[in-house]
XYZ file of N, CA and C in Angstrom:
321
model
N 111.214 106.085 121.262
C 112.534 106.558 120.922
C 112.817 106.350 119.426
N 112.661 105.107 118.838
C 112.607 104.935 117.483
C 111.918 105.974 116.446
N 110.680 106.073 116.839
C 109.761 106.886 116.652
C 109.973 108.424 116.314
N 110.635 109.024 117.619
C 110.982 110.097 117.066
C 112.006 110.481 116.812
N 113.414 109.628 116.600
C 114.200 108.952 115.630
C 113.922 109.348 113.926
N 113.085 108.417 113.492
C 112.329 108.641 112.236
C 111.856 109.538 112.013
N 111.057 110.403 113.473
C 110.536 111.647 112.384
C 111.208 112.874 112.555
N 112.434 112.969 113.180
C 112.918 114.246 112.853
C 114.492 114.205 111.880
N 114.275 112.702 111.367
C 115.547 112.652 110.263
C 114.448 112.735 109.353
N 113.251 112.271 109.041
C 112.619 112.837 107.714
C 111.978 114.108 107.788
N 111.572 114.946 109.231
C 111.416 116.055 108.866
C 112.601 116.676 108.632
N 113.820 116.480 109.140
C 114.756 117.189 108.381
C 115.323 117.178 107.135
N 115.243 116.078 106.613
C 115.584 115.988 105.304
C 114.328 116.784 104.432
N 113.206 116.682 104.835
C 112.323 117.391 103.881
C 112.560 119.159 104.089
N 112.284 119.625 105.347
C 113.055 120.788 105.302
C 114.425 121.069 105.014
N 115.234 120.787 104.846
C 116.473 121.223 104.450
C 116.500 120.916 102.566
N 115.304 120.240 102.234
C 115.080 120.643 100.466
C 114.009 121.431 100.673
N 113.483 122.092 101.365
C 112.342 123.556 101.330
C 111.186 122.998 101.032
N 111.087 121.929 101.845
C 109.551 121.071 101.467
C 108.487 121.617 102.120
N 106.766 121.827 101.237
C 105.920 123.166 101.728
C 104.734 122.326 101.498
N 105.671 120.669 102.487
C 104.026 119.832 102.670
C 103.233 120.320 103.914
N 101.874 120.026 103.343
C 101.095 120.071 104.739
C 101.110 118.517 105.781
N 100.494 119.190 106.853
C 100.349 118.052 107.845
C 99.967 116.504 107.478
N 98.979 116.281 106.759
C 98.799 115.293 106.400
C 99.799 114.725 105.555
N 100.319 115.131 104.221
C 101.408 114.991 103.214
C 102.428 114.425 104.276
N 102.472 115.085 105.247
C 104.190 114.849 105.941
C 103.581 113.399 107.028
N 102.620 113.232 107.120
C 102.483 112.200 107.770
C 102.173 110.731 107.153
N 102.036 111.377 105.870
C 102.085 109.682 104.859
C 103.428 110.038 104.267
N 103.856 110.890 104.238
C 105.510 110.973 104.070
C 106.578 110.079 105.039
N 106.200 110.395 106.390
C 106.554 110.027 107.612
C 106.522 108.343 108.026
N 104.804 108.041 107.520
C 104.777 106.779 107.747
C 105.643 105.926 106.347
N 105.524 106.278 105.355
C 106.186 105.511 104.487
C 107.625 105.352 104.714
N 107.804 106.239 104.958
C 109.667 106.237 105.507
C 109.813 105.380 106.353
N 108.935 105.442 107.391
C 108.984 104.210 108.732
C 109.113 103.200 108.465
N 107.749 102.720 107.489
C 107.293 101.145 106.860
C 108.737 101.130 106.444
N 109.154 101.629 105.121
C 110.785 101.236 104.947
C 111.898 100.910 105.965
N 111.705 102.033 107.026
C 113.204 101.615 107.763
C 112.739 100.401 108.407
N 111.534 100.312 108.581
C 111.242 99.206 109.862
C 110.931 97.947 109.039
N 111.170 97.814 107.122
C 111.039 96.764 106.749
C 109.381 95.974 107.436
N 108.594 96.559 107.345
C 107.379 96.532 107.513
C 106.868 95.782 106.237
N 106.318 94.009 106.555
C 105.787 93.851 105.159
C 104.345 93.934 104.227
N 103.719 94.320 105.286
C 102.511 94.466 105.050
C 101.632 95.001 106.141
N 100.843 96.472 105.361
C 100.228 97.104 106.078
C 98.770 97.870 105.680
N 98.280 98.735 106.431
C 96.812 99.436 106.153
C 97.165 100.650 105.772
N 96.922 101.320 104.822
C 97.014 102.418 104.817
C 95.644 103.645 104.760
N 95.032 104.287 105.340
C 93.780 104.833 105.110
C 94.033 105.813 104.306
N 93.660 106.669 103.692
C 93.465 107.787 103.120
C 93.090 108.998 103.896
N 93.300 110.203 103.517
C 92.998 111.454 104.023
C 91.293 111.773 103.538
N 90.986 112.404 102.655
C 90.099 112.791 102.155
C 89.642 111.569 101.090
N 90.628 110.997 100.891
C 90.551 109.817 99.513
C 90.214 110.700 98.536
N 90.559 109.952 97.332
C 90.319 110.200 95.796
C 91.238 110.613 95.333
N 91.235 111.195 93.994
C 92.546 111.553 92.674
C 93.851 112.070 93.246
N 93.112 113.344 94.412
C 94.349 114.101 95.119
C 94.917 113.787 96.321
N 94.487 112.493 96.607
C 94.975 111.934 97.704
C 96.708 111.731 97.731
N 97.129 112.010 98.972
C 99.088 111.658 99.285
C 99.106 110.246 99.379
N 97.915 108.977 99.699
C 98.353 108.036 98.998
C 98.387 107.640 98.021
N 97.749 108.404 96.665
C 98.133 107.884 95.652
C 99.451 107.486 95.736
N 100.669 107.900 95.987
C 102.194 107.968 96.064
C 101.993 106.101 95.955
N 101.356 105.395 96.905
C 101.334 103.732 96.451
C 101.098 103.614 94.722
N 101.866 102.938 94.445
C 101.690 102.711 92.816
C 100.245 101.387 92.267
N 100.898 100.350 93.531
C 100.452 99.251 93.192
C 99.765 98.750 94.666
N 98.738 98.848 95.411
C 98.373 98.184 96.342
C 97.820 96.914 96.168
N 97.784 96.113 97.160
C 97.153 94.879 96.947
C 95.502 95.053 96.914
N 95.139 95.742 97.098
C 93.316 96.306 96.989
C 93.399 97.353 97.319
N 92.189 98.441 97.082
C 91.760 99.248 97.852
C 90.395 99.204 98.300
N 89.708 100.415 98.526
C 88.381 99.809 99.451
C 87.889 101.346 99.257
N 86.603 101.519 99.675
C 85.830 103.063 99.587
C 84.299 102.456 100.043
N 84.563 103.348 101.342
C 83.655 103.364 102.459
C 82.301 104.018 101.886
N 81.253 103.569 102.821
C 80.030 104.449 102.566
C 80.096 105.994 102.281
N 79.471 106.473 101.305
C 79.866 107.863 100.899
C 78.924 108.944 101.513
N 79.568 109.916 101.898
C 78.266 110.798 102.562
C 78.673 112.346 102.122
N 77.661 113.139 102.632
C 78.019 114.452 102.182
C 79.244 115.446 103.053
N 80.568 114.928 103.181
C 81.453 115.229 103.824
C 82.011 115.907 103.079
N 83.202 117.127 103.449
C 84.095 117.435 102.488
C 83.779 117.617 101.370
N 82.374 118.711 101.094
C 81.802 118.840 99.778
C 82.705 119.723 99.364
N 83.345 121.069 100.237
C 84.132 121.909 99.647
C 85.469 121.504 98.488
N 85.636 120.291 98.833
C 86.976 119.476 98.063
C 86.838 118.657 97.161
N 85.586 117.776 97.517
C 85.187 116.787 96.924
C 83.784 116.845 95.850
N 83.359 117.895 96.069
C 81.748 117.809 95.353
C 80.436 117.840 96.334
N 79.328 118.270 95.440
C 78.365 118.920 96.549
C 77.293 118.017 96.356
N 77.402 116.690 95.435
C 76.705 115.778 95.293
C 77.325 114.256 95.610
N 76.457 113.047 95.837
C 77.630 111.782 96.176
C 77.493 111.381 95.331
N 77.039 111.933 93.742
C 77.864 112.020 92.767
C 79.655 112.142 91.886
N 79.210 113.337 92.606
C 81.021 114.304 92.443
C 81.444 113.744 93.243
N 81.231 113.206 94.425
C 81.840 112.311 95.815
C 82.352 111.186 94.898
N 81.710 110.863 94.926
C 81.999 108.856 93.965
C 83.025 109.417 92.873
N 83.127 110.338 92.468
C 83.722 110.211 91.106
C 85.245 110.742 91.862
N 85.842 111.525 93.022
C 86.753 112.183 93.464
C 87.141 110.719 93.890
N 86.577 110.015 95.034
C 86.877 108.914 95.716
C 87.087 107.808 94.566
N 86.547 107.954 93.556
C 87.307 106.427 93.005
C 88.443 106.956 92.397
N 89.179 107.894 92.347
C 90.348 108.274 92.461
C 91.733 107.389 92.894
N 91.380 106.891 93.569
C 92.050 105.718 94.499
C 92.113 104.447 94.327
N 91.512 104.175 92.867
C 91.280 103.190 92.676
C 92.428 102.873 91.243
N 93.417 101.614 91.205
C 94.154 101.512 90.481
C 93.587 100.740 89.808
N 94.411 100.749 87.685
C 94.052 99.479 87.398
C 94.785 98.406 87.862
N 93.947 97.022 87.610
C 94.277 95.761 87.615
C 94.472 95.350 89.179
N 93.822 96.576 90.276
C 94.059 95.987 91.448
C 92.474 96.206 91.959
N 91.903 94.871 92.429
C 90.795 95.067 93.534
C 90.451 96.116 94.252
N 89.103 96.181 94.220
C 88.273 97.437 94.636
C 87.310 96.908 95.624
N 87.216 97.295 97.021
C 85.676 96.711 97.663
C 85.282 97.715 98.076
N 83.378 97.981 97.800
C 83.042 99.035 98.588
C 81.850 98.533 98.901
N 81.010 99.506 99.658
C 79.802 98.740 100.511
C 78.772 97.920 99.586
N 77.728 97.514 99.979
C 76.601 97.403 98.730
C 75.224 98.336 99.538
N 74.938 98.394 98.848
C 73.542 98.823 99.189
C 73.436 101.115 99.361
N 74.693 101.660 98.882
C 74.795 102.910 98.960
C 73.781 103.434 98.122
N 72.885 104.404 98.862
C 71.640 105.220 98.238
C 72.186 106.229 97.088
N 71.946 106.539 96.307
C 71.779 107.469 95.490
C 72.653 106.702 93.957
């Protein structure tokens, strides 16, 4: 009940300013609104695709972030090497805040 409470006062507020997010956008839209009303003090947040164009960038300051084993996923967005991969995905990475990622990634 809470639940969908929260999400049809923030989907309405985003539609009624002509907001032309996609699904994902509206669901880190959605959850951030929550974490606020629900005074939530600490939480996980994953990423979509991760990197530069990620909807969590919107966090300014996280307490770390993290970047999983890299594979040839989502080359259309991200790059057709785990080159261009690594370089989209550290996107996500702020200064002056902790970074962990695997050890031992090939290439």
């Amino acid at each position: 009940e809470r639940f969908s409470g929260h999400f049809w006062r923030c989907h309405g507020a985003l539609m009624s300013g002509g907001s032309d997010l996609n699904f994902f956008h509206f669901l880190t839209v959605l959850g951030f609104y929550i974490f606020q009303e629900e005074k939530v003090e600490a939480c996980v947040v994953e990423v979509g695709l991760g990197g530069r164009l990620d909807a969590t960038n919107a966090l300014p300051s996280p307490v770390v972030c993290g970047i999983t084993l890299l594979d040839m996923d989502h080359v259309a967005l991200l790059g057709d090497t785990l080159d261009a991969i690594a370089r989209e995905k550290a996107g996500i990475m702020k200064k002056g805040v902790p970074c962990i990622t695997v050890h031992g990634q090939r290439e």
